[in-house]
Amino acid sequence: MSVKRILVVDNEAKMRRILELALKNMGHHVELAADGEEALAAIERGVFDLVLTDLRMPRMDGIGLLNALGERKVEVPVIVLTAYGTIETAVTAMKLGAVDYIIRPFEMETIELAVSRVLAMQTVQRENQFLRDELSKGWDEFIGVSPSMQALYGLIRQVAPSRSSVFIVGETGTGKELVARALHRASGRKGLFVPINCAAIPAELLESELFGHAKGAFTGALSERIGKCELSSGGTIFLDEITEMPPALQAKLLRVLQEGVIERLGANASIAVDLRVIAATNRDPQEAIDAGRLRRDLYFRLNVVRVDVPLLRDRPGDVPLLAGHFLNHYARELGRRTPRLAASAMRQLEHYDWPGNVRELENLMERAVVLCRGEEISPEHLPAGIAPVADKNTPEPLPESLSDPGASLSLKTHVESLERQLIEAALKRSDNNKAGAARLLEVSERALWYKVKRYGL
Ligand SMILES: Nc1ncnc2c1ncn2[C@@H]1O[C@H](COP(=O)(O)OP(=O)(O)OP(=O)(O)O)[C@@H](O)[C@H]1O
Ligand SMILES: [Mg+2]
């Protein structure tokens, strides 16, 4: 990490000195201030990457400092030091924008960890912010800087302003809906973004959902109803899972697109609409056409621009960014501090093949935040299935030392050692749940109990 500029604010000279030494030892540039006012003056003179401040100080205290920074819109991360028993003040500080708090008395290691974590987070955030500003103005919820995502941002920017239909293809969870929303937002169209999931609505209701109906048009049509097409006029209609729309309705939709008018069911007035259609599917469109699920003529009409959303496994470099983003999000939702991802857990994430793409990663991070009681997410907080493929089914190769003429060839010794390793792995993978471990090992729970006792696990 490059040298960072850190401001230490404390009224106790001794404490300032201790912190200064520790932070200088970490290789950072340190300046000192004895209270909030001195700190503000220093911040106004120079740029700091981090402020470490005591809460209780004469003249301006830590809370006063946070308030003053907020008023001046200075966006420097602040870690507050608080005495045991004044946690409420720490909470106030967090509400005022402090990124972390440390309770006195503390170990130097705690300070070092907190400082490293905040600085690392800040670097990622700055890079992310910069790239996002550069690449994807206004679509703040897109995470990902891989070349394939950059190409996607470019394509979205390019096609958004036109009225051309867009056909989005991508496996489940890749972010198709996110793309559709981004297209709408960047289009400058004033109307609504109206999503409709063709798979989620019963076929017989889909037509009235799309086009609306007059009162009494069919049994159950108790009142007049505006369809989604009409609702989206001037905006964008997003036809998700288009291959699940019955072919007869696809034909009708095609006519509407060609003529630019709709009729509510059971009414005989036509209504002119200004439609922009975005359709999506997680199937291969050609296969869907061959199977008769997607009408070729509608496909040609919709597929003016095709957008393929990259698979997560094809852009492993984005996994850490996305993981960090979701950890932050779910920790905040639960009112918790964002846990770190242990390097071993990160490795697993980077090597996993993500059949459920970004949504699967999002779900895993949510689950991990809930399961993780401490500060660090380790492989135990991840589901068993995402362990690297290599150590899934292949047992450890036999040790090289076996070729050594003096090595023990005792079957009993080696089998026991392997058995022990497998049991340990199964227990770990099942979060120490004996029934789960027994299932993984394909032995009875009783047999497992016996062996666990025998090996003292
Ligand atoms: N690049 C990304 N950056 C941040 N979040 C993302 C990204 N891509 C997807 N997500 C998130 O992942 C989840 C799934 O995305 P979305 O619903 O757009 O996927 P989808 O392709 O429509 O999936 P499905 O085919 O299952 O409907 C959402 O919560 C979305 O916000
Ligand atoms: Mg979707």
Coordinates of N, CA, C and O and ligand atoms in Angstrom, one line a residue, residues 141-143 149 171-178 240 282 315 322 326 358-359 362, ligand 1:
E141 N -25.4 1.4 -9.9 CA -25.5 0.0 -9.2 C -24.7 -1.0 -10.0 O -24.6 -2.1 -9.5
F142 N -24.1 -0.7 -11.1 CA -23.3 -1.7 -11.8 C -22.0 -1.8 -11.2 O -21.3 -0.8 -11.0
I143 N -21.6 -3.0 -10.8 CA -20.2 -3.2 -10.3 C -19.5 -4.1 -11.4 O -20.1 -5.1 -11.9
M149 N -17.4 -6.3 -19.2 CA -18.4 -5.4 -18.6 C -18.2 -4.0 -19.2 O -19.2 -3.3 -19.4
E171 N -27.5 -15.9 -19.1 CA -27.9 -16.9 -18.1 C -28.5 -16.2 -16.9 O -28.4 -15.0 -16.7
T172 N -29.1 -17.1 -16.1 CA -29.8 -16.6 -15.0 C -28.9 -15.8 -14.0 O -27.8 -16.3 -13.8
G173 N -29.4 -14.7 -13.5 CA -28.6 -14.0 -12.5 C -27.4 -13.1 -13.0 O -26.7 -12.6 -12.2
T174 N -27.3 -13.0 -14.3 CA -26.2 -12.2 -14.8 C -26.4 -10.7 -14.8 O -25.5 -9.9 -14.9
G175 N -27.7 -10.3 -14.6 CA -27.9 -8.9 -14.5 C -28.7 -8.3 -15.7 O -28.6 -7.1 -16.0
K176 N -29.6 -9.2 -16.3 CA -30.3 -8.7 -17.5 C -31.3 -7.6 -17.1 O -31.4 -6.6 -17.9
E177 N -31.9 -7.7 -16.0 CA -32.9 -6.6 -15.6 C -32.1 -5.3 -15.3 O -32.6 -4.2 -15.6
L178 N -31.0 -5.5 -14.7 CA -30.1 -4.3 -14.4 C -29.8 -3.6 -15.7 O -29.8 -2.4 -15.8
D240 N -39.6 -9.6 -19.8 CA -38.7 -10.6 -19.3 C -39.2 -12.0 -19.6 O -40.4 -12.3 -19.6
N282 N -33.2 -16.1 -20.8 CA -31.9 -16.8 -20.4 C -31.7 -18.1 -21.2 O -30.9 -18.9 -20.9
R315 N -15.5 -13.6 -15.9 CA -14.9 -12.4 -15.4 C -14.6 -12.5 -13.9 O -15.0 -11.7 -13.1
L322 N -17.5 -7.4 -6.5 CA -18.9 -7.7 -6.3 C -19.1 -8.2 -4.9 O -20.0 -7.8 -4.2
F326 N -21.5 -6.5 -2.0 CA -22.6 -7.1 -1.4 C -22.4 -7.2 0.1 O -23.4 -7.1 0.9
V358 N -24.2 -13.5 -10.8 CA -24.1 -12.5 -9.8 C -25.2 -12.7 -8.7 O -24.9 -12.5 -7.5
R359 N -26.4 -13.2 -9.0 CA -27.4 -13.3 -8.0 C -26.9 -14.4 -7.0 O -27.1 -14.2 -5.8
E362 N -24.4 -12.8 -4.7 CA -25.2 -11.9 -3.8 C -25.8 -12.7 -2.7 O -25.6 -12.3 -1.5
Ligands
LIG1 N1 -22.9 -6.0 -12.5 C1 -23.6 -6.1 -11.4 N2 -23.3 -5.3 -10.4 C2 -24.0 -5.3 -9.3 N3 -25.1 -6.0 -9.0 C3 -25.4 -6.9 -10.0 C4 -24.7 -6.9 -11.3 N4 -25.3 -7.8 -12.1 C5 -26.4 -8.3 -11.3 N5 -26.5 -7.7 -10.1 C6 -27.4 -8.1 -9.1 O1 -27.7 -9.4 -9.2 C7 -29.0 -9.7 -9.0 C8 -29.6 -10.4 -10.2 O2 -29.6 -9.5 -11.3 P1 -30.8 -9.5 -12.4 O3 -32.1 -9.7 -11.7 O4 -30.7 -8.3 -13.2 O5 -30.4 -10.8 -13.2 P2 -31.2 -11.5 -14.3 O6 -30.2 -11.8 -15.4 O7 -32.4 -10.7 -14.7 O8 -31.6 -12.9 -13.7 P3 -32.8 -13.9 -14.1 O9 -32.5 -14.5 -15.4 O10 -32.7 -14.9 -13.0 O11 -34.1 -13.1 -14.0 C9 -29.7 -8.4 -8.7 O12 -29.8 -8.2 -7.3 C10 -28.8 -7.4 -9.3 O13 -28.9 -6.1 -8.7

